[in-house]
Every structure is written in C-alpha cells, then in structure tokens.
Short mmCIF file of C-alpha atoms in Angstrom, two decimals:
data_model
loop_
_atom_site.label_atom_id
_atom_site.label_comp_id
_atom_site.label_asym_id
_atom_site.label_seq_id
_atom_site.Cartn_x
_atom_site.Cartn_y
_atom_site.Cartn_z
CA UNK A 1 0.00 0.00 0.00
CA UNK A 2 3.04 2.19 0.80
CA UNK A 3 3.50 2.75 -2.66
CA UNK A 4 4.84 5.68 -5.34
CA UNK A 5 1.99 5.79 -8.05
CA UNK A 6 3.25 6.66 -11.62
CA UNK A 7 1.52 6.88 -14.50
CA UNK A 8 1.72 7.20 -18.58
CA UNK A 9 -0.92 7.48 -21.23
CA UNK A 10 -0.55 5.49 -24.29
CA UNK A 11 -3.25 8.00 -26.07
CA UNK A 12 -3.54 11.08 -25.35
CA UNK A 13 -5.81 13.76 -26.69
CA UNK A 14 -4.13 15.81 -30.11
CA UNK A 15 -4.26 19.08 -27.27
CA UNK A 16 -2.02 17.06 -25.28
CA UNK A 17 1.05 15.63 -27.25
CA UNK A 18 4.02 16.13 -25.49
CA UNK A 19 2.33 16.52 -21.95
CA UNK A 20 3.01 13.17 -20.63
CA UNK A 21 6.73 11.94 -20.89
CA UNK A 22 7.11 11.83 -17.35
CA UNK A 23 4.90 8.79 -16.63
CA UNK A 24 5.02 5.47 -16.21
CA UNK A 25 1.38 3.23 -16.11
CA UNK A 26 -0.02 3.33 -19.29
CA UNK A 27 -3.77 3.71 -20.01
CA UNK A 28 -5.25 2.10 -22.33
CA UNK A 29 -8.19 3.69 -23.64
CA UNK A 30 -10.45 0.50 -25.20
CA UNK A 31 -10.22 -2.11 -22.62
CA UNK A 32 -8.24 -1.14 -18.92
CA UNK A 33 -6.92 1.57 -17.30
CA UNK A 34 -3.39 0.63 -15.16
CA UNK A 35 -2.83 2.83 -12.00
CA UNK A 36 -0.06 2.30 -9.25
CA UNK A 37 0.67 -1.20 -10.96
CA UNK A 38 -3.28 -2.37 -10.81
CA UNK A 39 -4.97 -2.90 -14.13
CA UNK A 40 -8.99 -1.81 -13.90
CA UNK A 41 -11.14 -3.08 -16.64
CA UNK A 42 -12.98 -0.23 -18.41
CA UNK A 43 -17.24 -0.28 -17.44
CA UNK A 44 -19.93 2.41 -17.31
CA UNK A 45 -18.21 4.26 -14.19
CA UNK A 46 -14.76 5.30 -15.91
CA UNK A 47 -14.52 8.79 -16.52
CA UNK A 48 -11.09 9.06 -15.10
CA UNK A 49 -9.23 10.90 -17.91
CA UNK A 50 -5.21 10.79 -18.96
CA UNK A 51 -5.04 14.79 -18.03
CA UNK A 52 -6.12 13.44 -14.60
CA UNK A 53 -4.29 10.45 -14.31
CA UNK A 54 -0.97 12.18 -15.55
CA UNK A 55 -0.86 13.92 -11.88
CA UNK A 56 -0.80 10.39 -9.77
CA UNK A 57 2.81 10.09 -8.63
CA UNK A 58 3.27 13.74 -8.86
CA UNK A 59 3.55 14.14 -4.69
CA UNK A 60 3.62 17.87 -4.64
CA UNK A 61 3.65 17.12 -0.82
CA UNK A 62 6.50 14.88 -0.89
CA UNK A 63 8.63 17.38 -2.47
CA UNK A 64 10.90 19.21 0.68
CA UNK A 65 11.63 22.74 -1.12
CA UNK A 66 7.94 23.19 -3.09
CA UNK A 67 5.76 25.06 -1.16
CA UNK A 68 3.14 22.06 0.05
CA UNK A 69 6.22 20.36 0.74
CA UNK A 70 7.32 22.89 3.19
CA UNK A 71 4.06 23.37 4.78
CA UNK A 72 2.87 19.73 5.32
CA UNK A 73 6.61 19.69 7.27
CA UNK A 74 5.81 22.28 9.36
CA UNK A 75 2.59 20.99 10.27
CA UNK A 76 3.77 17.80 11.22
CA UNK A 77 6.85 18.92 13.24
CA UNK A 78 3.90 21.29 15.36
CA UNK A 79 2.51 17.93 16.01
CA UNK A 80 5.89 16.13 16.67
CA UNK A 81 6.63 18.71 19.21
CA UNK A 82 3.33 19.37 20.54
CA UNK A 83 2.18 15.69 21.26
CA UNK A 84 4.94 13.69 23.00
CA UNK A 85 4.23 10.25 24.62
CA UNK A 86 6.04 8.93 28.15
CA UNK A 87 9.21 7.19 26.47
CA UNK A 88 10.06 10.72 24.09
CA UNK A 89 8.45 9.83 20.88
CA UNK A 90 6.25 11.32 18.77
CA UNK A 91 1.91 10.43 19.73
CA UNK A 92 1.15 11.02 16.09
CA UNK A 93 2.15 8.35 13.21
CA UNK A 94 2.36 9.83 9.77
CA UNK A 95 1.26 8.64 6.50
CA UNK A 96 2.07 10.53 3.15
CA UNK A 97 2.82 7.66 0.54
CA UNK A 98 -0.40 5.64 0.42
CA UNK A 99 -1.69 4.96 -3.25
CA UNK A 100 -4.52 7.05 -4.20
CA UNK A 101 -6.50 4.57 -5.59
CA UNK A 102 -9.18 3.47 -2.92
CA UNK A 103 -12.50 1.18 -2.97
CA UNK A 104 -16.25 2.65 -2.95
CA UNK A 105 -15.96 1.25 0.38
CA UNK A 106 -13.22 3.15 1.49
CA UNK A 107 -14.15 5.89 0.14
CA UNK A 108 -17.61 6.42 1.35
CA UNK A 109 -19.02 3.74 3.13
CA UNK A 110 -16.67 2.98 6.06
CA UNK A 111 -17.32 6.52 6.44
CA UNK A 112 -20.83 6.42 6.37
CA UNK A 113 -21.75 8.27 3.26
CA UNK A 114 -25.29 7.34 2.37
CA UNK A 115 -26.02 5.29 -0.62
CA UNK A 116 -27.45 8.40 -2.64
CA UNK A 117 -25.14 10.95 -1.59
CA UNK A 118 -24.21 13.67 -4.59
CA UNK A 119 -20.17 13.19 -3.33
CA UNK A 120 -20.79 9.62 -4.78
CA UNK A 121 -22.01 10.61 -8.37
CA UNK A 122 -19.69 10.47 -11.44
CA UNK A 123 -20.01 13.80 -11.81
CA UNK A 124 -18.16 15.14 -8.40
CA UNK A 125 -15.49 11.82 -9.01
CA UNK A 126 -13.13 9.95 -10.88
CA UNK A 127 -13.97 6.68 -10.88
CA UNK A 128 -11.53 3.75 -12.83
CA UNK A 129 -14.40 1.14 -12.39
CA UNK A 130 -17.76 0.64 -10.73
CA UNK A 131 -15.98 -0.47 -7.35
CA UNK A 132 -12.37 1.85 -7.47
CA UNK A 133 -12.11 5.58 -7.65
CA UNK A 134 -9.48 8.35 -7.03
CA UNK A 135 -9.82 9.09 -3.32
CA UNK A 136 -11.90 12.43 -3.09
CA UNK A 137 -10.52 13.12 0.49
CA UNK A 138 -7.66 11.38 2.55
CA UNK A 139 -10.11 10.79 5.02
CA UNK A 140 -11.11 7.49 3.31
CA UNK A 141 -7.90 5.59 4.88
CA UNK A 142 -9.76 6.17 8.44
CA UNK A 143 -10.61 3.02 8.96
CA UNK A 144 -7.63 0.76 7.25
CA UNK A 145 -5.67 2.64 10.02
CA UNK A 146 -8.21 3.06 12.84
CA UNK A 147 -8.27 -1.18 12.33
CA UNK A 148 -4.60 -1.30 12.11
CA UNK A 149 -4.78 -0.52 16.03
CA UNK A 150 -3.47 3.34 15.03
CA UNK A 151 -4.93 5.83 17.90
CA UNK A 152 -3.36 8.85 16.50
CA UNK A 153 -2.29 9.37 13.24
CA UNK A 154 -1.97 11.84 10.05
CA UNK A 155 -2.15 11.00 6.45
CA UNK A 156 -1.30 13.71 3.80
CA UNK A 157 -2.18 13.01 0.00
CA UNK A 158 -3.06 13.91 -3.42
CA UNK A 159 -6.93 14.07 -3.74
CA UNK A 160 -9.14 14.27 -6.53
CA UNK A 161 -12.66 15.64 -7.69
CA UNK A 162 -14.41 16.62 -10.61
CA UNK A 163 -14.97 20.56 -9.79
CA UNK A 164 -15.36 23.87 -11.54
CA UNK A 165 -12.27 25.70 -13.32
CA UNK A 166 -10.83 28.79 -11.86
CA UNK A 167 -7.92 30.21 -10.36
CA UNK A 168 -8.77 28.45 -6.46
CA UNK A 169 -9.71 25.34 -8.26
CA UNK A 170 -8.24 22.25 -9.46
CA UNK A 171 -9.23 18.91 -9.74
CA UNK A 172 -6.39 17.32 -7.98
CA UNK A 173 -5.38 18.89 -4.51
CA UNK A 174 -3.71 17.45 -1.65
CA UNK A 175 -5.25 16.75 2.02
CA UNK A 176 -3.83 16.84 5.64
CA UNK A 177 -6.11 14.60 7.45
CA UNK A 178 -5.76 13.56 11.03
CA UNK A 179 -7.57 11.08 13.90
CA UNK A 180 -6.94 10.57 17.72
CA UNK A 181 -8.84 7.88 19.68
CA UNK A 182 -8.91 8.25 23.47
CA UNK A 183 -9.87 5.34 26.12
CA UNK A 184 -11.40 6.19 29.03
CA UNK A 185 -8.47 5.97 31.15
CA UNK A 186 -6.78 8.88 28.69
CA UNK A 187 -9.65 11.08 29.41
CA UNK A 188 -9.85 10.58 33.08
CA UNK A 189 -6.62 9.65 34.04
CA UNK A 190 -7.38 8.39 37.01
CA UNK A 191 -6.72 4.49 38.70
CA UNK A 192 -10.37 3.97 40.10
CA UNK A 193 -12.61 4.33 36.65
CA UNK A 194 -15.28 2.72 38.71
CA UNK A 195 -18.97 5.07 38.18
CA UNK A 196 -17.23 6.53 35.45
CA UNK A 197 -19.01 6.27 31.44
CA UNK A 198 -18.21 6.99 28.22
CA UNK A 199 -21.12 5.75 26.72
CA UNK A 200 -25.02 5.78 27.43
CA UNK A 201 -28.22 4.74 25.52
CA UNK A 202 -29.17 8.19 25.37
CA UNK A 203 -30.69 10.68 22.69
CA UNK A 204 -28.76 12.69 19.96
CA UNK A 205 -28.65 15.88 20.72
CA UNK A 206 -26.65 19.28 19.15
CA UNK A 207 -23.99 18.64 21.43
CA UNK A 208 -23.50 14.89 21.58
CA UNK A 209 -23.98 11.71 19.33
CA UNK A 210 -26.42 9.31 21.07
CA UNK A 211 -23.91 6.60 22.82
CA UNK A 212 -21.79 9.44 24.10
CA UNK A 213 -22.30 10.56 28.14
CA UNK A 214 -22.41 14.29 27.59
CA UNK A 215 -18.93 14.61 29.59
CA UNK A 216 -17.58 12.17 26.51
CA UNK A 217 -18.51 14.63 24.65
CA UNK A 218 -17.73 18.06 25.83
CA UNK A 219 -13.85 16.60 26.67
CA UNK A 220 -13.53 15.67 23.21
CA UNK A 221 -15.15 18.77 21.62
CA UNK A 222 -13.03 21.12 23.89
CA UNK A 223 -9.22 18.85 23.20
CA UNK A 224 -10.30 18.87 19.42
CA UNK A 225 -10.68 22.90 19.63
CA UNK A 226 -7.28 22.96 21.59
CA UNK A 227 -5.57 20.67 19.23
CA UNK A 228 -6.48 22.80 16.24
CA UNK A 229 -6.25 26.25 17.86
CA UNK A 230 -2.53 25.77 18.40
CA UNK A 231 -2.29 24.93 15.02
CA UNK A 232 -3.79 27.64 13.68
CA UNK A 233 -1.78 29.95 15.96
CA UNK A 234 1.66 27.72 14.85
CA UNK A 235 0.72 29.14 11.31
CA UNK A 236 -1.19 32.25 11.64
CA UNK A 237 0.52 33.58 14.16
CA UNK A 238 -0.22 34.29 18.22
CA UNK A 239 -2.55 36.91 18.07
CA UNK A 240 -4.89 35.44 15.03
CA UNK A 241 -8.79 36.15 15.30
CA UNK A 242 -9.94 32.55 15.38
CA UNK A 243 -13.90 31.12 14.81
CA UNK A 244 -15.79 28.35 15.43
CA UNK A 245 -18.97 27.06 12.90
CA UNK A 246 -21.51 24.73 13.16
CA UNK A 247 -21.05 22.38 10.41
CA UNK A 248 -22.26 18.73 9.41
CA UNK A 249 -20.42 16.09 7.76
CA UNK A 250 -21.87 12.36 7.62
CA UNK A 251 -18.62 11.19 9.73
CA UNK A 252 -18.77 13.36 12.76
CA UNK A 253 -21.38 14.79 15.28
CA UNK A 254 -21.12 17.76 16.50
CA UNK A 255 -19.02 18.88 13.18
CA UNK A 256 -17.18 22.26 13.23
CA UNK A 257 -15.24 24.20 10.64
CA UNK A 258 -12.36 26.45 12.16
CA UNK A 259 -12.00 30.25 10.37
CA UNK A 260 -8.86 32.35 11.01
CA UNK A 261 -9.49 36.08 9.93
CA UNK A 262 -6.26 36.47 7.63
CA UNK A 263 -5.63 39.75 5.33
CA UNK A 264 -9.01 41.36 5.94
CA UNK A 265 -11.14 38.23 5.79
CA UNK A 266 -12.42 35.09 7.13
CA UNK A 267 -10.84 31.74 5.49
CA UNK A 268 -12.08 28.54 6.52
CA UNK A 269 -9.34 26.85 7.79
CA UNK A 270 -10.40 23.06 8.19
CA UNK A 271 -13.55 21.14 9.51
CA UNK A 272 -13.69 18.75 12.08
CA UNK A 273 -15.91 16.57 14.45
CA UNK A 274 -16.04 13.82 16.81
CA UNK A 275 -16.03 10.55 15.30
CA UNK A 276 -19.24 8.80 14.45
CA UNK A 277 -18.97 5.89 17.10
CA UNK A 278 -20.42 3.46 14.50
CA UNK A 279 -17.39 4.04 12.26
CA UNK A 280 -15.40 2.95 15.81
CA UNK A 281 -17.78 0.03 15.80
CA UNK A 282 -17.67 -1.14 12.29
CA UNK A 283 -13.77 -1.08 12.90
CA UNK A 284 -14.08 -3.45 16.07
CA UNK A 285 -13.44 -0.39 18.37
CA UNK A 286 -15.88 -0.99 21.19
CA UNK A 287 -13.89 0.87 24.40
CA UNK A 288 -12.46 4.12 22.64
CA UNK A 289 -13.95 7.48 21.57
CA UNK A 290 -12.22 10.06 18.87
CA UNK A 291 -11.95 13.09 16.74
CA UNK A 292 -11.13 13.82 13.65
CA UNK A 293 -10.20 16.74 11.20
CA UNK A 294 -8.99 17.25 7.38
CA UNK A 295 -7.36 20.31 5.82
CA UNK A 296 -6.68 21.57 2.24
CA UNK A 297 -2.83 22.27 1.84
CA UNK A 298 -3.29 24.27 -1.34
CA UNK A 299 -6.03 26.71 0.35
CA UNK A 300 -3.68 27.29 3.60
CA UNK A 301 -0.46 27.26 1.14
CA UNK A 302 -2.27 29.93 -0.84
CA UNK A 303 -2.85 32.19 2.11
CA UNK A 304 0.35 31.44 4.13
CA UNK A 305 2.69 32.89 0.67
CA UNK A 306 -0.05 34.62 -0.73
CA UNK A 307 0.06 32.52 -4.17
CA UNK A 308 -2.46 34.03 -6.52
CA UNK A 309 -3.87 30.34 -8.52
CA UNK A 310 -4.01 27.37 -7.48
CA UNK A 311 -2.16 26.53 -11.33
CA UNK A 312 1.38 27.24 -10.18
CA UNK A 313 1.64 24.51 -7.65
CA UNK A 314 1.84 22.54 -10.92
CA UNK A 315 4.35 24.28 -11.97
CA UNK A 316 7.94 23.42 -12.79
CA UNK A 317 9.21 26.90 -14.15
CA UNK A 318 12.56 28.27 -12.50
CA UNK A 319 10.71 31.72 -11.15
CA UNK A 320 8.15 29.78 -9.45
CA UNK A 321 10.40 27.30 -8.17
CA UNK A 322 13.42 28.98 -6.86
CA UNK A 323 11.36 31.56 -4.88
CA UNK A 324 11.19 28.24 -2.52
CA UNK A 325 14.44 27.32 -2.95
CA UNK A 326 15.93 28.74 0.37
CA UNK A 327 13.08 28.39 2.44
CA UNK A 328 12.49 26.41 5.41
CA UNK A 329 9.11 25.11 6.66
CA UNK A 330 8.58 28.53 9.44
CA UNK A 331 10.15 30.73 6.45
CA UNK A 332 7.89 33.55 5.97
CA UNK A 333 7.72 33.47 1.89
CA UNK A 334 5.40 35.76 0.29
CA UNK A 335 5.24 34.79 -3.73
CA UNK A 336 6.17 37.55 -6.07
CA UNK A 337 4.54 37.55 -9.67
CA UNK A 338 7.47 36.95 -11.92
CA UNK A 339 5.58 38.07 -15.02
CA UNK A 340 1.96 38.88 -15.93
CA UNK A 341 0.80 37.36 -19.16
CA UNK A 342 -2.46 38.33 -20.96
CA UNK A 343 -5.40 36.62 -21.04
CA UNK A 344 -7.18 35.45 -24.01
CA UNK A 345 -11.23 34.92 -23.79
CA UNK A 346 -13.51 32.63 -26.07
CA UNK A 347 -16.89 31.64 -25.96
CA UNK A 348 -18.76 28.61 -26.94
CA UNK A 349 -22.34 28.29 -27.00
CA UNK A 350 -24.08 25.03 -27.08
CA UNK A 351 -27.63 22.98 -27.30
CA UNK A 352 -28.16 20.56 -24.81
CA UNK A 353 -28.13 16.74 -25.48
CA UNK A 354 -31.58 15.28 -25.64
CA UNK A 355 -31.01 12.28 -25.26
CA UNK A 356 -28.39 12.06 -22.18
CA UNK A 357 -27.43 13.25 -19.37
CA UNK A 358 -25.11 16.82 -19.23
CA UNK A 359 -23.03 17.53 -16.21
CA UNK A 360 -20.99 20.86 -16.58
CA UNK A 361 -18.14 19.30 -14.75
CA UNK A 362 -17.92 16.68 -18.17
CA UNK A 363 -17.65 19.82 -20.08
CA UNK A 364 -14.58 21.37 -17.31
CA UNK A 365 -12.92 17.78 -17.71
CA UNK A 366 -13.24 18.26 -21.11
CA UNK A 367 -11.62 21.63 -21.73
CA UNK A 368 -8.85 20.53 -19.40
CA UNK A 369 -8.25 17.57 -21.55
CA UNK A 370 -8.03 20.00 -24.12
CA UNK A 371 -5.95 22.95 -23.15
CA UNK A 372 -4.02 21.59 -20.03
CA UNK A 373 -3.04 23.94 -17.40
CA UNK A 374 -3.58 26.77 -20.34
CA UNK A 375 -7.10 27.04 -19.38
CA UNK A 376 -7.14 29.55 -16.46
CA UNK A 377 -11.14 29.83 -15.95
CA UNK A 378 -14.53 28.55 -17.58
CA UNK A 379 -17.64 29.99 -16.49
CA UNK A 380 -20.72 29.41 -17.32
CA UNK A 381 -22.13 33.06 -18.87
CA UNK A 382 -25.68 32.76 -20.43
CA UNK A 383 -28.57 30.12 -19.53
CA UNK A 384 -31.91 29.70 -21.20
CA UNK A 385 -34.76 27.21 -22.37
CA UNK A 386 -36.51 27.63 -25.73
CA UNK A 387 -39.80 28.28 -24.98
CA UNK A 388 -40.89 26.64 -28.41
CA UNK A 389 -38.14 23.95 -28.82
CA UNK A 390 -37.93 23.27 -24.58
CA UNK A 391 -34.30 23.11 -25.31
CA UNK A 392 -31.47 24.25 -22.92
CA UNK A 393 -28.15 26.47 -24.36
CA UNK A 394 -25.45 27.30 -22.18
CA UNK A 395 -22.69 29.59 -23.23
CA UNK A 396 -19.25 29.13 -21.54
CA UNK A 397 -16.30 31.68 -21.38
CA UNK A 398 -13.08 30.32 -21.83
CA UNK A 399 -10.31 32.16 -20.34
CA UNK A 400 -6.92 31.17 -21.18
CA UNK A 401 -3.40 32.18 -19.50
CA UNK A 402 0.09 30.50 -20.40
CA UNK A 403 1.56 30.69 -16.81
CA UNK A 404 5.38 31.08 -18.68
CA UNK A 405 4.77 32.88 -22.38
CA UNK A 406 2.52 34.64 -24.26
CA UNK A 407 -0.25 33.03 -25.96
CA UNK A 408 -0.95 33.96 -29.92
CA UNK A 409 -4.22 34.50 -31.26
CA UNK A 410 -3.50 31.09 -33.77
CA UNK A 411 -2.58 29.40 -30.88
CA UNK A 412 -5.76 29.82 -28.88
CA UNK A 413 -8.15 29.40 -32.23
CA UNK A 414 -6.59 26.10 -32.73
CA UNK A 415 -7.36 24.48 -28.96
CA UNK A 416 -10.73 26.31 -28.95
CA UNK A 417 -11.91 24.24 -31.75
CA UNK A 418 -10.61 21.46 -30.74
CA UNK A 419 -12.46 21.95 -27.79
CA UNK A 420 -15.86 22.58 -29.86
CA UNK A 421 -15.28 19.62 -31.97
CA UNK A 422 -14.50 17.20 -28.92
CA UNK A 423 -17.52 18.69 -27.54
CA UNK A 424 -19.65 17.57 -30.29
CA UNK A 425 -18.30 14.29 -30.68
CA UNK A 426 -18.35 13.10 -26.70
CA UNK A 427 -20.70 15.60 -25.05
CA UNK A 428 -23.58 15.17 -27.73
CA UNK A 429 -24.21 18.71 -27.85
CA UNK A 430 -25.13 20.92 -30.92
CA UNK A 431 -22.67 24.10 -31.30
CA UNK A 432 -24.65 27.56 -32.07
#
C-alpha cells in the first residue's frame, strides 16, 4: 500500500502531445486503465481521464523545497513537538505515501456516506471502475488505520474531484487529514474508573452523538478545539482572530469548521468533528472514543505565501520554483509575480443533449483535456430554455493564460476548436 503511483498514457488527446513523458502506467483507452501497478477493466463508471491520471505520482507534498512540501513539514513537526508520549516519541504516526486509488468502500461507506449521496455521483469523481475511484478526500484511509490498532495518526495526499475551473480550483489537490482515539483511562486519568461512562443509551442531541455521556462529549469537543487552535496559531501567528462554525459532515457529530481572519477576511481553515462511534464500531473499536479533522494544503499554502492560482503549484518553471528554494518550513515566503501574461477569452455556446445526461463538470474535464493547465477559468455566462423547442443552451467563457509565455491569437483558435469539436463528438451537444 506504501506505494509511489506513476503513470503514462498510451493515447492522449491531439491538445495534449508532449504533456506526458514523465509517466510510467499506461492507459489504455479501449479495454483497462493501469494505475499504481493495478490494471482496472474499463465499465460504465470510468470517466477518469489521462489529463487526470498524468498527476498520480506527482507528490507535490512529498517534495521538501515546493511550497506544500514545506508546509505539510511544518505541520507535522507542530505535532511532533506538541504531542509527546512517556518514552520521548512522537503520539502522532504519519502517513504521506499511500496509493490514491481506494475502494467505494473506502471511500464512502466505512465513512458512512449514504447510498445516494451527490459526493458519490460520477459527476463530483473519478472513478476507474464501478468499485475503485481516485480518493476524493484522505479521510477514506480512516478506517484501514483506525483497524490497524493506530490511535493517533496523520495521512497527507493527493486528492481528486471533478470541480469547476478557476484560479482556487483544481481537480487534484492534496489533504492533511488527522484522527486521535482516546480510552477512558486517557480522558480521566485516574486508577479507580469505577462510576465513570463513556457511553449511554441516550438521545442525539446538538452537542453529543447518542452513545456518548455528555462529559464524553464536551472533553472531546473542547481537546479537538485545543488541538487545532494551536495549530492555527503555529501558522497564523499568536494573536490570530480565530472562529468556530456549526457544520455537518456524515462522519462526525457535532461537526465544526475552524476560520482564522487572515488579510481582511475570514478563510475557513479546516472542519472537524467527533467521530461517528459506529465508524469505531464497524472497525471493532468498542472501548475508545475520537476526533477527527482534514485540511486543504493548497487553500492554507495559498494564504500562508499569498500565491495568486491554485495553477502554479503545478508548476515546474525556475521563477516559481526557486522563490522556494531557500526556504524552510517557518520561512515567511510571500510569492512575487514573476511576469503577468495576458489573457485570451472565447466563448462557446451550445444545445443541450436530448437524449443524455449533461453535467458541466464533463464539459470542465473536457476543456482541461483540451488545453491543459492553459485554461485559467470557464464559467458558465448565459442560460436559457426555448420556450418553443424546450431546449437548454449554455454559453461558456473560456479564459486562457500561459503561466510562462505569451499566448498567440493562432494558438488559442486552434485548442478552442478542438475543444468545440471534442464537444460535439463526446458531449452530444449541438454548437450555435
């Protein structure tokens, strides 16, 4: 499982020639797709594409002088230092090199993710069969680890979901996620535990899941908000404004998402929770209680040295790289433009398919496939039904943006219709 995930495309898209070079797990478009040495035979779920599979085995975070590099290291030496056990080492285990590729089951159902949950569709993932996907958060190793007999851990990983394109969005990203799993004895620290609960056959409430004695649950709300608030201070500095939100996700209750007010504004930080007991359960954890939370290196990264899109993390050009070069993971870098070049804008107007099904992220995976990292935003501009006809026409602006030369007018005509003619051909839409 510990394993470095490369991959090459045996056919790639005409847009694409050239892109590629670097990989080495082919995918074959007819029959299989082969990821991180496992071959999946093609079905109805595959939509994972060769632009997307051309970034497994990139590990951005594994990297020591790129910026996710440097900040993944400083947030697990704040752990390192912060949680120490009784012999001198380190509470926290960490895991940064586990394949990408995970089960529906890891994914979302050891994690509780109901059956007809949107996060599931084809259109937020990237599935490479009916039963494997690219993980969509780190979060789905919880339970490979939890039943590995792991009580405190942190995994850190490229991620990957189908998404709109603009300059804070990508569809690969990379994750900091974390557990900790406390026994009674942890929380009480005491020798007589007699009278003393964790659990009850009680109600759910706002503050509490249902199994959880409402001291269970107030200890691990208030450690959680510790934990995190020293982070946030680690990387923020002391005197940051800090928040907390109500939030939900299906794998905690209470859930929480942490804001730090940064440059003027409030920026989600992370969200969190105490861990669903059930997930404890379905793991064969009868006598411990947890919490959990999951961060977004690229959104932090992008705040911490004030990188303006999301693109240049992808990047392998010298005045993007070297401003890096020196640093250290406390170094206070703040990214300086190296040049500005133009933008170029396009539209492309479109019927509907009648027949099937149209998902706007198929048309964002599509353009990608096209133009590469080129394509800076697409937004959808115009809307509207034929009153007569009942069909639907959306019109899309297409901004590109070399990040390292100027773009020529030829040069953007040529990927634009490429784009419209892929468009027609896979998409089943009608250009206007």
């Amino acid at each position: 499982m510990l394993e470095l995930c490369l991959v090459r495309c045996s056919r790639v898209p005409k847009g694409l020639a050239g892109q590629f070079r670097a990989f080495t797990v082919a995918v074959d478009q007819q029959e299989s797709i082969e990821v991180c040495g496992r071959k999946f035979a093609r079905d109805q779920w595959t939509n994972a594409t060769p632009k997307i599979l051309s970034h497994v085995g990139r590990n951005l975070h594994l990297q020591e002088k790129h910026p996710l590099g440097l900040l993944k290291t400083r947030i697990v030496n704040h752990f390192y230092s912060q949680y120490i056990s009784r012999t001198g080492n380190p509470i926290f285990s960490v895991f940064d090199r586990l394949s990408p590729v995970v089960t529906v089951e890891q994914n979302f159902d050891s994690l509780l993710v109901p059956k007809d949950h949107i996060s599931r569709s084809k259109s937020d993932c990237y599935y490479l069969d009916a039963g494997h996907l690219l993980r969509g958060h780190t979060t789905a190793h919880q339970a490979d680890l939890i039943k590995s007999g792991l009580d405190a851990y942190l995994t850190v990983g490229d991620v990957y979901r189908r998404d709109e394109i603009d300059s804070s969005h990508y569809p690969v990203f990379h994750q900091l996620d974390a557990a900790r799993l406390y026994s009674k004895h942890e929380i009480y620290k005491q020798e007589d535990l007699r009278g003393i609960r964790l659990f009850e056959n009680g109600e759910e409430t706002p503050e509490k899941q249902d199994v959880h004695t409402l001291d269970t649950a107030l200890f691990l709300q208030n450690d959680l908000k510790v934990c995190l608030e020293r982070l946030a201070r680690n990387l923020f500095g002391e005197e940051v404004d800090m928040r907390w939100v109500d939030s939900f996700f299906p794998f905690t209750h209470p859930s929480f998402e942490l804001e730090v007010h940064h440059n003027g504004k409030w920026i989600e930080l992370l969200g969190c929770g105490v861990t669903k007991q059930e997930i404890l359960a379905n793991c064969g954890i009868t006598d411990k209680v947890g919490w959990a939370f999951g961060l977004g290196l690229e959104r932090l990264a992008m705040c911490l040295y004030q990188i303006p899109d999301i693109r240049l993390f992808w990047s392998k050009d010298s005045g993007f790289v070297n401003q890096f070069r020196n640093a250290t993971p406390t170094s206070k870098v703040i990214y300086k433009t190296v040049s500005v070049y133009p933008q170029c804008t396009n539209d492309v107007s479109f019927w509907l398919p009648e027949e099937t099904e149209f998902s706007p992220n198929d048309f964002y995976d599509l353009v990608r496939d096209v133009g590469g990292d080129i394509i800076e935003q697409v937004t959808l501009v115009d809307e509207f039904t034929n009153p007569k006809t009942k069909r639907t026409s959306h019109c899309y602006r297409i901004i590109y943006r070399h990040m390292e030369k100027t773009l020529t007018k030829t040069e953007v005509n040529e990927i634009h219709e490429e784009i419209k003619s892929l468009a027609t051909q896979n998409l089943g839409i009608t250009l206007r």
